[in-house]
Structures are given as C-alpha cells and as structure tokens.
mmCIF file of C-alpha atoms and ligand atoms in Angstrom:
data_model
loop_
_atom_site.group_PDB
_atom_site.id
_atom_site.type_symbol
_atom_site.label_atom_id
_atom_site.label_comp_id
_atom_site.label_asym_id
_atom_site.label_seq_id
_atom_site.Cartn_x
_atom_site.Cartn_y
_atom_site.Cartn_z
ATOM 1 C CA MET A 1 7.652 -28.622 0.485
ATOM 2 C CA LEU A 2 5.575 -26.495 2.843
ATOM 3 C CA LYS A 3 7.082 -26.707 6.321
ATOM 4 C CA SER A 4 4.536 -27.730 8.947
ATOM 5 C CA PHE A 5 3.383 -25.100 11.417
ATOM 6 C CA ALA A 6 0.999 -24.736 14.331
ATOM 7 C CA TYR A 7 -2.258 -22.932 13.509
ATOM 8 C CA VAL A 8 -3.925 -20.954 16.266
ATOM 9 C CA ARG A 9 -7.120 -18.940 16.280
ATOM 10 C CA PRO A 10 -7.163 -16.549 19.246
ATOM 11 C CA ALA A 11 -10.450 -14.988 20.372
ATOM 12 C CA SER A 12 -9.049 -11.580 21.344
ATOM 13 C CA VAL A 13 -6.400 -9.104 20.220
ATOM 14 C CA ASP A 14 -4.533 -9.566 23.539
ATOM 15 C CA GLU A 15 -4.397 -13.317 22.974
ATOM 16 C CA ALA A 16 -3.212 -12.792 19.390
ATOM 17 C CA VAL A 17 -0.434 -10.465 20.567
ATOM 18 C CA GLU A 18 0.661 -13.120 23.075
ATOM 19 C CA GLN A 19 0.639 -15.844 20.413
ATOM 20 C CA LEU A 20 2.647 -13.630 18.086
ATOM 21 C CA ARG A 21 5.561 -13.018 20.468
ATOM 22 C CA PRO A 22 7.897 -15.789 19.141
ATOM 23 C CA ALA A 23 9.931 -14.831 16.051
ATOM 24 C CA GLY A 24 8.475 -17.654 13.917
ATOM 25 C CA ALA A 25 4.853 -16.557 14.432
ATOM 26 C CA ARG A 26 3.006 -14.945 11.491
ATOM 27 C CA ILE A 27 -0.361 -13.246 11.152
ATOM 28 C CA HIS A 28 -3.008 -14.777 8.900
ATOM 29 C CA ALA A 29 -5.851 -12.493 7.791
ATOM 30 C CA GLY A 30 -7.335 -13.411 4.392
ATOM 31 C CA GLY A 31 -4.232 -15.462 3.562
ATOM 32 C CA THR A 32 -4.092 -14.422 -0.112
ATOM 33 C CA ASP A 33 -0.467 -13.323 0.227
ATOM 34 C CA LEU A 34 0.700 -15.114 3.368
ATOM 35 C CA LEU A 35 -0.136 -18.606 2.127
ATOM 36 C CA VAL A 36 1.567 -17.976 -1.227
ATOM 37 C CA CYS A 37 4.731 -16.802 0.569
ATOM 38 C CA LEU A 38 4.752 -19.867 2.840
ATOM 39 C CA HIS A 39 3.992 -22.241 -0.005
ATOM 40 C CA ASP A 40 6.736 -20.768 -2.196
ATOM 41 C CA GLY A 41 9.262 -20.851 0.665
ATOM 42 C CA ILE A 42 9.850 -17.085 0.638
ATOM 43 C CA PHE A 43 9.788 -17.267 4.407
ATOM 44 C CA GLU A 44 8.721 -19.850 6.958
ATOM 45 C CA ALA A 45 6.411 -19.902 9.956
ATOM 46 C CA ASP A 46 6.411 -22.070 13.071
ATOM 47 C CA ARG A 47 3.043 -20.682 14.098
ATOM 48 C CA VAL A 48 0.303 -19.099 12.019
ATOM 49 C CA VAL A 49 -2.003 -16.881 14.043
ATOM 50 C CA SER A 50 -5.391 -16.357 12.416
ATOM 51 C CA LEU A 51 -7.197 -13.119 13.212
ATOM 52 C CA ARG A 52 -10.523 -14.419 11.961
ATOM 53 C CA GLY A 53 -11.856 -15.533 15.355
ATOM 54 C CA ILE A 54 -11.476 -12.056 16.867
ATOM 55 C CA GLU A 55 -14.699 -10.106 17.115
ATOM 56 C CA GLY A 56 -14.746 -6.431 16.231
ATOM 57 C CA LEU A 57 -11.879 -6.406 13.715
ATOM 58 C CA GLU A 58 -14.220 -6.251 10.737
ATOM 59 C CA GLY A 59 -16.500 -3.457 9.559
ATOM 60 C CA VAL A 60 -16.738 0.278 8.943
ATOM 61 C CA ARG A 61 -17.831 2.677 11.703
ATOM 62 C CA GLU A 62 -18.430 6.400 11.574
ATOM 63 C CA GLU A 63 -16.812 8.366 14.405
ATOM 64 C CA ALA A 64 -16.372 12.108 14.941
ATOM 65 C CA GLY A 65 -16.942 12.807 11.267
ATOM 66 C CA GLY A 66 -14.307 10.300 10.174
ATOM 67 C CA LEU A 67 -14.290 6.517 9.728
ATOM 68 C CA ARG A 68 -12.787 3.571 11.606
ATOM 69 C CA ILE A 69 -12.250 0.580 9.328
ATOM 70 C CA GLY A 70 -11.417 -2.731 10.992
ATOM 71 C CA ALA A 71 -8.220 -4.316 9.677
ATOM 72 C CA LEU A 72 -10.104 -7.511 8.785
ATOM 73 C CA THR A 73 -12.605 -5.657 6.591
ATOM 74 C CA ARG A 74 -12.597 -7.251 3.159
ATOM 75 C CA LEU A 75 -11.497 -5.177 0.227
ATOM 76 C CA SER A 76 -14.805 -5.824 -1.541
ATOM 77 C CA GLU A 77 -16.587 -4.090 1.349
ATOM 78 C CA VAL A 78 -14.111 -1.193 1.323
ATOM 79 C CA ALA A 79 -14.708 -0.806 -2.426
ATOM 80 C CA ARG A 80 -18.491 -0.594 -2.177
ATOM 81 C CA HIS A 81 -19.212 0.888 1.266
ATOM 82 C CA PRO A 82 -21.446 3.954 0.652
ATOM 83 C CA LEU A 83 -19.576 6.245 3.086
ATOM 84 C CA ILE A 84 -16.206 5.339 1.578
ATOM 85 C CA VAL A 85 -17.484 5.717 -1.978
ATOM 86 C CA GLU A 86 -19.045 9.093 -1.165
ATOM 87 C CA ARG A 87 -16.358 10.680 1.026
ATOM 88 C CA TYR A 88 -13.112 8.823 0.291
ATOM 89 C CA ALA A 89 -13.449 7.946 -3.385
ATOM 90 C CA ALA A 90 -9.703 7.308 -3.841
ATOM 91 C CA LEU A 91 -9.823 4.491 -1.287
ATOM 92 C CA ALA A 92 -12.921 2.880 -2.787
ATOM 93 C CA GLN A 93 -11.348 3.093 -6.259
ATOM 94 C CA ALA A 94 -8.020 1.665 -5.015
ATOM 95 C CA ALA A 95 -9.719 -1.262 -3.244
ATOM 96 C CA SER A 96 -11.761 -2.003 -6.361
ATOM 97 C CA GLU A 97 -8.523 -2.204 -8.393
ATOM 98 C CA VAL A 98 -6.966 -4.982 -6.268
ATOM 99 C CA GLY A 99 -6.610 -8.339 -8.045
ATOM 100 C CA THR A 100 -9.871 -10.070 -8.859
ATOM 101 C CA PRO A 101 -13.358 -10.235 -7.258
ATOM 102 C CA GLN A 102 -12.330 -13.453 -5.488
ATOM 103 C CA LEU A 103 -9.201 -11.809 -4.052
ATOM 104 C CA ARG A 104 -11.159 -8.768 -2.918
ATOM 105 C CA ASN A 105 -13.723 -11.021 -1.192
ATOM 106 C CA GLN A 106 -10.958 -12.847 0.662
ATOM 107 C CA GLY A 107 -8.247 -10.177 1.068
ATOM 108 C CA THR A 108 -8.435 -7.676 3.915
ATOM 109 C CA LEU A 109 -7.455 -4.033 4.257
ATOM 110 C CA GLY A 110 -4.862 -4.825 6.957
ATOM 111 C CA GLY A 111 -3.354 -7.592 4.829
ATOM 112 C CA ASN A 112 -3.266 -5.284 1.839
ATOM 113 C CA LEU A 113 -1.074 -2.822 3.749
ATOM 114 C CA CYS A 114 1.187 -5.535 5.187
ATOM 115 C CA GLN A 115 1.683 -7.709 2.089
ATOM 116 C CA LYS A 116 5.200 -8.461 0.825
ATOM 117 C CA THR A 117 6.734 -6.970 -2.305
ATOM 118 C CA ARG A 118 6.205 -8.688 -5.657
ATOM 119 C CA CYS A 119 9.844 -8.193 -6.699
ATOM 120 C CA PRO A 120 10.683 -11.396 -8.628
ATOM 121 C CA TYR A 121 14.107 -11.573 -6.975
ATOM 122 C CA TYR A 122 12.530 -11.430 -3.512
ATOM 123 C CA ARG A 123 9.852 -13.917 -4.558
ATOM 124 C CA GLY A 124 12.329 -16.167 -6.362
ATOM 125 C CA PRO A 125 15.242 -18.304 -5.174
ATOM 126 C CA PHE A 126 17.634 -15.374 -4.816
ATOM 127 C CA PRO A 127 19.429 -14.367 -1.595
ATOM 128 C CA CYS A 128 18.550 -10.719 -2.071
ATOM 129 C CA LEU A 129 19.189 -7.854 0.321
ATOM 130 C CA ARG A 130 15.585 -7.897 1.540
ATOM 131 C CA LYS A 131 15.988 -11.530 2.565
ATOM 132 C CA GLY A 132 19.203 -10.716 4.445
ATOM 133 C CA GLY A 133 21.564 -11.217 1.480
ATOM 134 C CA GLU A 134 24.309 -8.958 0.166
ATOM 135 C CA GLN A 135 22.818 -7.345 -2.910
ATOM 136 C CA CYS A 136 19.754 -6.193 -4.809
ATOM 137 C CA PHE A 137 19.711 -8.273 -7.991
ATOM 138 C CA ALA A 138 17.395 -5.782 -9.691
ATOM 139 C CA ALA A 139 20.171 -3.172 -9.693
ATOM 140 C CA THR A 140 21.906 -4.986 -12.570
ATOM 141 C CA GLY A 141 19.315 -7.615 -13.543
ATOM 142 C CA ASN A 142 15.820 -7.244 -14.942
ATOM 143 C CA ASN A 143 14.452 -4.048 -13.446
ATOM 144 C CA GLU A 144 11.416 -3.482 -15.636
ATOM 145 C CA ALA A 145 8.954 -3.303 -12.725
ATOM 146 C CA HIS A 146 11.206 -1.592 -10.215
ATOM 147 C CA ALA A 147 11.585 1.791 -8.531
ATOM 148 C CA ILE A 148 12.323 5.103 -10.194
ATOM 149 C CA PHE A 149 12.305 7.033 -6.910
ATOM 150 C CA GLY A 150 14.186 6.437 -3.663
ATOM 151 C CA GLY A 151 15.975 3.328 -4.883
ATOM 152 C CA THR A 152 18.983 3.076 -2.648
ATOM 153 C CA ARG A 153 20.269 -0.459 -2.077
ATOM 154 C CA CYS A 154 16.907 -2.172 -2.759
ATOM 155 C CA TYR A 155 14.772 -1.255 -5.787
ATOM 156 C CA MET A 156 11.487 -2.973 -4.891
ATOM 157 C CA VAL A 157 8.206 -1.176 -5.401
ATOM 158 C CA HIS A 158 5.468 -1.162 -2.827
ATOM 159 C CA PRO A 159 2.655 -3.414 -4.117
ATOM 160 C CA SER A 160 -0.425 -2.194 -2.246
ATOM 161 C CA ASP A 161 -3.136 -0.272 -4.094
ATOM 162 C CA THR A 162 -4.780 1.031 -0.945
ATOM 163 C CA ALA A 163 -1.572 2.406 0.642
ATOM 164 C CA PRO A 164 -1.121 5.412 -1.716
ATOM 165 C CA ALA A 165 -4.833 6.244 -1.421
ATOM 166 C CA LEU A 166 -4.759 6.066 2.379
ATOM 167 C CA THR A 167 -1.593 8.198 2.458
ATOM 168 C CA ALA A 168 -3.249 10.843 0.273
ATOM 169 C CA LEU A 169 -6.330 10.789 2.515
ATOM 170 C CA GLY A 170 -4.238 11.364 5.654
ATOM 171 C CA ALA A 171 -5.217 8.007 7.219
ATOM 172 C CA SER A 172 -3.538 6.346 10.219
ATOM 173 C CA VAL A 173 -3.248 2.761 11.392
ATOM 174 C CA VAL A 174 -3.928 1.605 14.927
ATOM 175 C CA ILE A 175 -1.405 -0.984 16.090
ATOM 176 C CA GLU A 176 -1.726 -3.230 19.155
ATOM 177 C CA GLY A 177 1.310 -5.021 20.499
ATOM 178 C CA PRO A 178 3.255 -6.214 23.526
ATOM 179 C CA ARG A 179 3.921 -2.605 24.519
ATOM 180 C CA GLY A 180 0.336 -1.447 24.133
ATOM 181 C CA ARG A 181 -1.451 0.565 21.487
ATOM 182 C CA ARG A 182 -0.008 3.153 19.104
ATOM 183 C CA THR A 183 -1.356 5.088 16.151
ATOM 184 C CA VAL A 184 0.878 5.710 13.149
ATOM 185 C CA PRO A 185 0.078 7.810 10.054
ATOM 186 C CA VAL A 186 0.038 5.573 6.968
ATOM 187 C CA GLY A 187 2.641 7.933 5.496
ATOM 188 C CA GLU A 188 5.049 6.843 8.273
ATOM 189 C CA PHE A 189 4.046 3.176 8.421
ATOM 190 C CA PHE A 190 6.347 1.981 5.633
ATOM 191 C CA VAL A 191 10.121 1.719 6.027
ATOM 192 C CA PRO A 192 12.228 2.920 3.079
ATOM 193 C CA PRO A 193 15.212 0.742 2.080
ATOM 194 C CA ARG A 194 17.710 3.464 3.020
ATOM 195 C CA VAL A 195 16.549 2.968 6.638
ATOM 196 C CA ASP A 196 16.336 -0.837 6.589
ATOM 197 C CA PRO A 197 16.013 -2.928 3.418
ATOM 198 C CA THR A 198 14.922 -6.037 5.363
ATOM 199 C CA ARG A 199 11.615 -4.640 6.611
ATOM 200 C CA GLU A 200 8.601 -3.150 4.879
ATOM 201 C CA THR A 201 6.750 -1.632 7.828
ATOM 202 C CA VAL A 202 7.369 -0.273 11.307
ATOM 203 C CA LEU A 203 5.587 -3.303 12.819
ATOM 204 C CA GLU A 204 7.584 -5.101 15.497
ATOM 205 C CA GLN A 205 7.237 -8.800 16.248
ATOM 206 C CA GLY A 206 3.942 -9.330 18.049
ATOM 207 C CA GLU A 207 2.242 -6.217 16.701
ATOM 208 C CA VAL A 208 -1.086 -6.344 14.872
ATOM 209 C CA VAL A 209 -2.778 -3.669 12.792
ATOM 210 C CA THR A 210 -6.292 -3.528 14.211
ATOM 211 C CA GLU A 211 -7.861 -0.504 12.490
ATOM 212 C CA VAL A 212 -7.428 2.124 9.825
ATOM 213 C CA LEU A 213 -8.609 5.619 10.790
ATOM 214 C CA LEU A 214 -9.773 8.133 8.212
ATOM 215 C CA PRO A 215 -10.030 11.761 9.307
ATOM 216 C CA PRO A 216 -13.121 13.793 8.385
ATOM 217 C CA PRO A 217 -12.779 14.564 4.662
ATOM 218 C CA GLY A 218 -13.281 18.318 5.039
ATOM 219 C CA ASP A 219 -15.308 20.651 2.849
ATOM 220 C CA GLY A 220 -14.388 20.795 -0.801
ATOM 221 C CA VAL A 221 -12.042 17.786 -0.721
ATOM 222 C CA ARG A 222 -12.201 15.379 -3.639
ATOM 223 C CA SER A 223 -10.002 12.350 -4.169
ATOM 224 C CA ARG A 224 -9.164 9.942 -6.981
ATOM 225 C CA TYR A 225 -6.991 6.870 -7.575
ATOM 226 C CA ARG A 226 -5.690 5.786 -10.963
ATOM 227 C CA LYS A 227 -3.721 2.617 -11.607
ATOM 228 C CA VAL A 228 -1.990 1.559 -14.800
ATOM 229 C CA ARG A 229 -1.126 -2.110 -15.173
ATOM 230 C CA MET A 230 0.303 -4.334 -17.852
ATOM 231 C CA ARG A 231 -2.986 -6.072 -18.669
ATOM 232 C CA ARG A 232 -6.679 -5.614 -17.989
ATOM 233 C CA SER A 233 -7.123 -8.769 -15.898
ATOM 234 C CA TRP A 234 -5.527 -8.825 -12.414
ATOM 235 C CA ASP A 235 -2.130 -7.219 -12.077
ATOM 236 C CA PHE A 236 -0.131 -4.959 -9.814
ATOM 237 C CA ALA A 237 0.400 -1.276 -10.588
ATOM 238 C CA LEU A 238 3.160 -0.318 -12.999
ATOM 239 C CA VAL A 239 2.397 3.229 -11.947
ATOM 240 C CA ALA A 240 -0.437 4.670 -9.861
ATOM 241 C CA VAL A 241 -1.438 8.046 -8.508
ATOM 242 C CA ALA A 242 -3.686 9.011 -5.602
ATOM 243 C CA LEU A 243 -4.880 12.604 -5.364
ATOM 244 C CA ALA A 244 -6.729 14.338 -2.534
ATOM 245 C CA LEU A 245 -7.375 17.994 -3.323
ATOM 246 C CA ARG A 246 -9.315 20.680 -1.522
ATOM 247 C CA LYS A 247 -10.561 23.459 -3.761
ATOM 248 C CA ASP A 248 -12.227 26.681 -2.695
ATOM 249 C CA ALA A 249 -15.383 28.037 -4.322
ATOM 250 C CA GLY A 250 -13.335 29.781 -7.020
ATOM 251 C CA GLY A 251 -11.557 26.541 -7.960
ATOM 252 C CA THR A 252 -8.210 27.359 -6.309
ATOM 253 C CA VAL A 253 -6.442 24.373 -4.777
ATOM 254 C CA SER A 254 -6.010 25.205 -1.090
ATOM 255 C CA ASP A 255 -4.659 21.844 0.041
ATOM 256 C CA ALA A 256 -3.121 19.011 -1.980
ATOM 257 C CA ARG A 257 -1.821 15.551 -1.216
ATOM 258 C CA VAL A 258 -0.370 13.702 -4.181
ATOM 259 C CA VAL A 259 0.972 10.180 -3.730
ATOM 260 C CA PHE A 260 2.404 7.765 -6.295
ATOM 261 C CA GLY A 261 2.275 3.965 -6.283
ATOM 262 C CA GLY A 262 4.368 1.477 -8.250
ATOM 263 C CA VAL A 263 7.397 3.758 -8.444
ATOM 264 C CA ALA A 264 9.107 3.450 -5.041
ATOM 265 C CA ALA A 265 9.502 1.069 -2.109
ATOM 266 C CA VAL A 266 6.969 3.121 -0.154
ATOM 267 C CA PRO A 267 3.946 5.185 -1.259
ATOM 268 C CA TRP A 268 5.757 8.190 -2.725
ATOM 269 C CA ARG A 269 4.422 11.601 -1.770
ATOM 270 C CA SER A 270 5.208 14.199 -4.400
ATOM 271 C CA SER A 271 5.847 17.566 -2.813
ATOM 272 C CA ALA A 272 6.996 18.750 -6.269
ATOM 273 C CA VAL A 273 3.479 18.333 -7.711
ATOM 274 C CA GLU A 274 1.821 19.609 -4.532
ATOM 275 C CA ASP A 275 3.943 22.791 -4.679
ATOM 276 C CA VAL A 276 3.011 23.463 -8.315
ATOM 277 C CA ILE A 277 -0.748 23.127 -7.809
ATOM 278 C CA SER A 278 -1.183 24.593 -4.306
ATOM 279 C CA GLY A 279 -2.703 28.072 -4.370
ATOM 280 C CA GLN A 280 -3.466 27.714 -8.092
ATOM 281 C CA ARG A 281 -6.450 26.970 -10.264
ATOM 282 C CA LEU A 282 -5.950 23.830 -12.344
ATOM 283 C CA THR A 283 -5.465 25.599 -15.663
ATOM 284 C CA GLU A 284 -3.957 23.826 -18.656
ATOM 285 C CA ASP A 285 -0.597 25.451 -17.937
ATOM 286 C CA ILE A 286 -0.567 24.465 -14.237
ATOM 287 C CA VAL A 287 -1.608 20.900 -15.064
ATOM 288 C CA HIS A 288 1.186 20.684 -17.653
ATOM 289 C CA ARG A 289 3.742 22.041 -15.162
ATOM 290 C CA ALA A 290 2.531 19.605 -12.510
ATOM 291 C CA GLY A 291 2.971 16.710 -14.941
ATOM 292 C CA GLU A 292 6.577 17.789 -15.572
ATOM 293 C CA ALA A 293 7.157 18.212 -11.816
ATOM 294 C CA SER A 294 5.888 14.675 -11.143
ATOM 295 C CA VAL A 295 9.023 13.151 -12.668
ATOM 296 C CA GLU A 296 11.540 15.579 -11.189
ATOM 297 C CA GLY A 297 14.249 13.577 -9.440
ATOM 298 C CA ALA A 298 13.189 10.270 -11.053
ATOM 299 C CA ARG A 299 16.123 7.911 -11.554
ATOM 300 C CA PRO A 300 14.976 5.175 -13.916
ATOM 301 C CA MET A 301 17.109 2.121 -14.522
ATOM 302 C CA ARG A 302 17.845 0.248 -17.742
ATOM 303 C CA ASP A 303 14.434 -1.421 -18.206
ATOM 304 C CA ASN A 304 11.981 0.939 -16.529
ATOM 305 C CA ARG A 305 12.387 4.257 -18.323
ATOM 306 C CA TYR A 306 8.821 3.864 -19.589
ATOM 307 C CA LYS A 307 7.605 4.583 -16.028
ATOM 308 C CA VAL A 308 8.751 8.198 -16.318
ATOM 309 C CA ASP A 309 6.497 8.897 -19.307
ATOM 310 C CA LEU A 310 3.678 6.839 -17.824
ATOM 311 C CA LEU A 311 3.777 8.721 -14.555
ATOM 312 C CA ARG A 312 3.919 12.135 -16.218
ATOM 313 C CA GLY A 313 0.991 11.088 -18.411
ATOM 314 C CA ILE A 314 -1.349 9.857 -15.678
ATOM 315 C CA VAL A 315 -0.593 12.761 -13.340
ATOM 316 C CA THR A 316 -1.450 15.174 -16.170
ATOM 317 C CA GLN A 317 -4.615 13.271 -17.076
ATOM 318 C CA GLU A 318 -5.877 12.917 -13.529
ATOM 319 C CA LEU A 319 -5.275 16.570 -12.650
ATOM 320 C CA ALA A 320 -6.992 17.623 -15.855
ATOM 321 C CA ALA A 321 -9.941 15.430 -14.866
ATOM 322 C CA MET A 322 -10.059 17.105 -11.434
ATOM 323 C CA ALA A 323 -10.031 20.549 -13.023
HETATM 324 C C1 LIG B 401 -3.132 -13.203 -7.938
HETATM 325 C C2 LIG B 401 -2.968 -12.076 -6.963
HETATM 326 C C3 LIG B 401 -3.202 -10.776 -7.388
HETATM 327 C C4 LIG B 401 -3.082 -9.712 -6.492
HETATM 328 N N1 LIG B 401 -3.301 -8.452 -6.950
HETATM 329 C C5 LIG B 401 -3.145 -7.398 -6.103
HETATM 330 C C6 LIG B 401 -3.341 -6.070 -6.572
HETATM 331 O O1 LIG B 401 -3.671 -5.825 -7.729
HETATM 332 N N2 LIG B 401 -3.176 -5.056 -5.689
HETATM 333 C C7 LIG B 401 -2.826 -5.266 -4.376
HETATM 334 O O2 LIG B 401 -2.702 -4.299 -3.611
HETATM 335 N N3 LIG B 401 -2.623 -6.525 -3.909
HETATM 336 C C8 LIG B 401 -2.789 -7.594 -4.725
HETATM 337 N N4 LIG B 401 -2.577 -8.876 -4.265
HETATM 338 C C9 LIG B 401 -2.042 -9.075 -2.923
HETATM 339 C C10 LIG B 401 -3.037 -9.515 -1.810
HETATM 340 O O3 LIG B 401 -3.895 -10.498 -2.200
HETATM 341 C C11 LIG B 401 -3.866 -8.388 -1.291
HETATM 342 O O4 LIG B 401 -3.016 -7.342 -0.997
HETATM 343 C C12 LIG B 401 -4.699 -8.713 -0.051
HETATM 344 O O5 LIG B 401 -5.342 -7.527 0.368
HETATM 345 C C13 LIG B 401 -3.907 -9.225 1.143
HETATM 346 O O6 LIG B 401 -4.810 -9.337 2.234
HETATM 347 P P1 LIG B 401 -4.952 -10.690 3.061
HETATM 348 O O7 LIG B 401 -5.956 -10.418 4.116
HETATM 349 O O8 LIG B 401 -5.222 -11.843 2.191
HETATM 350 O O9 LIG B 401 -3.502 -10.792 3.691
HETATM 351 P P2 LIG B 401 -2.703 -12.062 4.226
HETATM 352 O O10 LIG B 401 -2.219 -12.856 3.075
HETATM 353 O O11 LIG B 401 -3.449 -12.759 5.287
HETATM 354 O O12 LIG B 401 -1.479 -11.268 4.899
HETATM 355 C C14 LIG B 401 -0.541 -10.558 4.094
HETATM 356 C C15 LIG B 401 0.650 -10.153 4.990
HETATM 357 O O13 LIG B 401 0.228 -9.187 5.938
HETATM 358 C C16 LIG B 401 0.358 -9.660 7.277
HETATM 359 N N5 LIG B 401 -0.863 -9.208 7.949
HETATM 360 C C17 LIG B 401 -2.133 -9.471 7.548
HETATM 361 N N6 LIG B 401 -3.004 -8.800 8.331
HETATM 362 C C18 LIG B 401 -2.278 -8.120 9.231
HETATM 363 C C19 LIG B 401 -2.621 -7.254 10.311
HETATM 364 N N7 LIG B 401 -3.886 -6.952 10.609
HETATM 365 N N8 LIG B 401 -1.608 -6.725 11.056
HETATM 366 C C20 LIG B 401 -0.316 -7.001 10.761
HETATM 367 N N9 LIG B 401 0.065 -7.817 9.741
HETATM 368 C C21 LIG B 401 -0.912 -8.370 8.998
HETATM 369 C C22 LIG B 401 0.512 -11.161 7.164
HETATM 370 O O14 LIG B 401 1.286 -11.729 8.211
HETATM 371 C C23 LIG B 401 1.188 -11.311 5.814
HETATM 372 O O15 LIG B 401 2.582 -11.166 5.914
HETATM 373 C C24 LIG B 401 -2.714 -9.954 -5.135
HETATM 374 C C25 LIG B 401 -2.479 -11.269 -4.714
HETATM 375 C C26 LIG B 401 -2.615 -12.324 -5.614
HETATM 376 C C27 LIG B 401 -2.370 -13.727 -5.120
#
C-alpha cells in the first residue's frame, strides 16, 4: 500500500529547497516516474514537494546565442520548439522519442534527467546494490537489457532519452540547493556505479535542477539522435546514439561528440568513435571504421550480446546519414 506523505507546493525555488532538506522529501515535477516509484514501493517519501507552483521554471529562452530551458518544460514543448528543432535537432528528436504523447505532455525535461533506472531488479522486490543491498542480480540473472560498457558492480542502463542528446550538445544543468547555485555539465551530472552504485546523479538532498543550458550551436554543427527499442509503441532504448558534428566547408569533421544511450549506467561518450572521425571526411571507409570502433571495449553479458551488433549498426547508419 502507498505510504501516506505530506504534499507541499512551494511558490519559490528557495522555499522548495527548504522543504526538501529532510531526507524523506522528494521532488515532484510531472510525476510520471515519481508516482510509479512511490506506488510500487521502490522508495518511500514522507514529503512530496511539487515544483508546479513555482513561476519561471517552465519555458525556453534565448540568451547569448544559446538557450535556457526551464526544468519544468514539458517534453512535448522541447520536441516541437522551433529553436530547438532548428539548432539542436538531437534534443528535439530525443524528446519526441520519450514514451507516448501523454507522457511527453506530462513529463518534464528535469524529471527526464532525474528519473530512476528501469532495471527490473531495482524496480522489483529485490534488495539490489542500488537499493543498498549486497549484489547486482543482473550480473548472473536476466541481463538482456543491461550494460555493455562500464558495468562494474551494478549493470543498470541509464533510461533517459534526452541525457545522451544533451551530453552530445555540450549542455549543462543549473542546480539550486542549500549551499547556493552551481552549474554542472550534463556529462558530469550522472554518477557511474564504480563511484557510487546507490546514486544516479550528483544531486545532494535539497538540490533542485532549475534549468538546462545549451551553448550556442556554432557554425556547421549538425546533430542527430537515433533510438532503437523493442517495439514501435512506447519503450525505453535498447541502444541509442546522439551525434553532434561540426564539419568544415570541405566536409571534414572538425569537432565530434558521440554519445551512446541504453548501453551504460550513464550516457556513454565514445572517444573511440570521435577519434576515428575527427579530422576526416565521412567516407565509406571512415564510417565503417567508426562503426567498428563504437564497440571497442564492450563487455556484453550472457543475454545482451545483441547490443554489440545493434550499436555498431546504428552508429554506422547514422554516420553514413550525416555524410
Ligand atoms: C510508460 C512509461 C514510458 C516511459 N518511456 C520513457 C522513454 O521512452 N524515455 C524516457 O527517457 N523516459 C521514459 N519514461 C520515464 C518518464 O516518464 C520520463 O522520463 C519523464 O520525463 C519524467 O519526467 P517527470 O516530470 O514526470 O518526472 P517526475 O516523475 O516528476 O520525477 C522523476 C524523478 O526526478 C526527480 N526530479 C524531477 N524533477 C526534478 C528536478 N527539477 N530536480 C531534481 N530532481 C527532479 C523526482 O524526484 C523523481 O525522482 C517513461 C515512463 C513511463 C511511465
């Protein structure tokens, strides 16, 4: 049964931070993940702090050539906003791939980054490492949907579609908390299991993500997001890739950020692929070599070897499309 909790609706970020100080306090944005976790007893809350009464946390603003996106901005708006579609295509595509239209109308960008893993052992009645237990049950159990990179101790995969896109685009999150404001690159926002398998992000108790900052896209930069899932209705990524490439007038890649989703506990930046394509034109040979490089160092488990082929395949296809 759902444990009862206090529900508060602060009118300012400062008030929210104050309400969030006690350990049992949880943030409620769109609620599409939080309420499921509470209902299913994955964790409990004594106090649920809604962000919805706080003005200024929603919307997209242009600033100094980049964008500021409020953490409460709905994914449907992120997916269709003209400036995001035009300049940060990977983010618009990633947001449009989340769940269903209803989920995108309710779910927020901040909530998308802070959602919990879908690992069935974490979500089920298992005392797994991530819940403070002794072991990762996926290591020897069913590991079909789990990590092929960076899996030390816990083999969860990061569930967010927007996180790999934002990492590729060089975005940062603005965090407000008891010790003031800080800005953290999205690429450093997530905590890998080798550092601490009980936390997903660097957020401390009482901290709230208030904004996502996108730097100016820069001349000649194009980005894309591709997600492969089990079925065509809503589902999480089996494998995904976000690409942000700058090409000069002759077609040479002068800057590359390549980030994978669905294959590691954090958005997984592939320096192997970036090294192969940087300073090169995307010829058939380079694209082929980049596809091979994408799976270098992969360590699949018993049930998820298919992810290696899938990843190689979509990296090759997406780079070929960008050529
Ligand atoms: C059926 C179904 C399908 C889904 N499919 C996908 C999918 O394909 N891809 C995908 O990426 N996600 C998917 N999701 C997950 C989820 O719905 C979305 O990620 C959504 O964006 C979460 O946003 P929210 O505002 O509803 O978050 P909430 O549920 O309100 O919050 C999620 C978590 O983040 C914390 N949080 C929320 N906002 C903040 C903030 N501003 N600062 C700090 N912490 C915060 C909450 O405390 C909570 O722990 C799916 C969910 C369901 C139920």
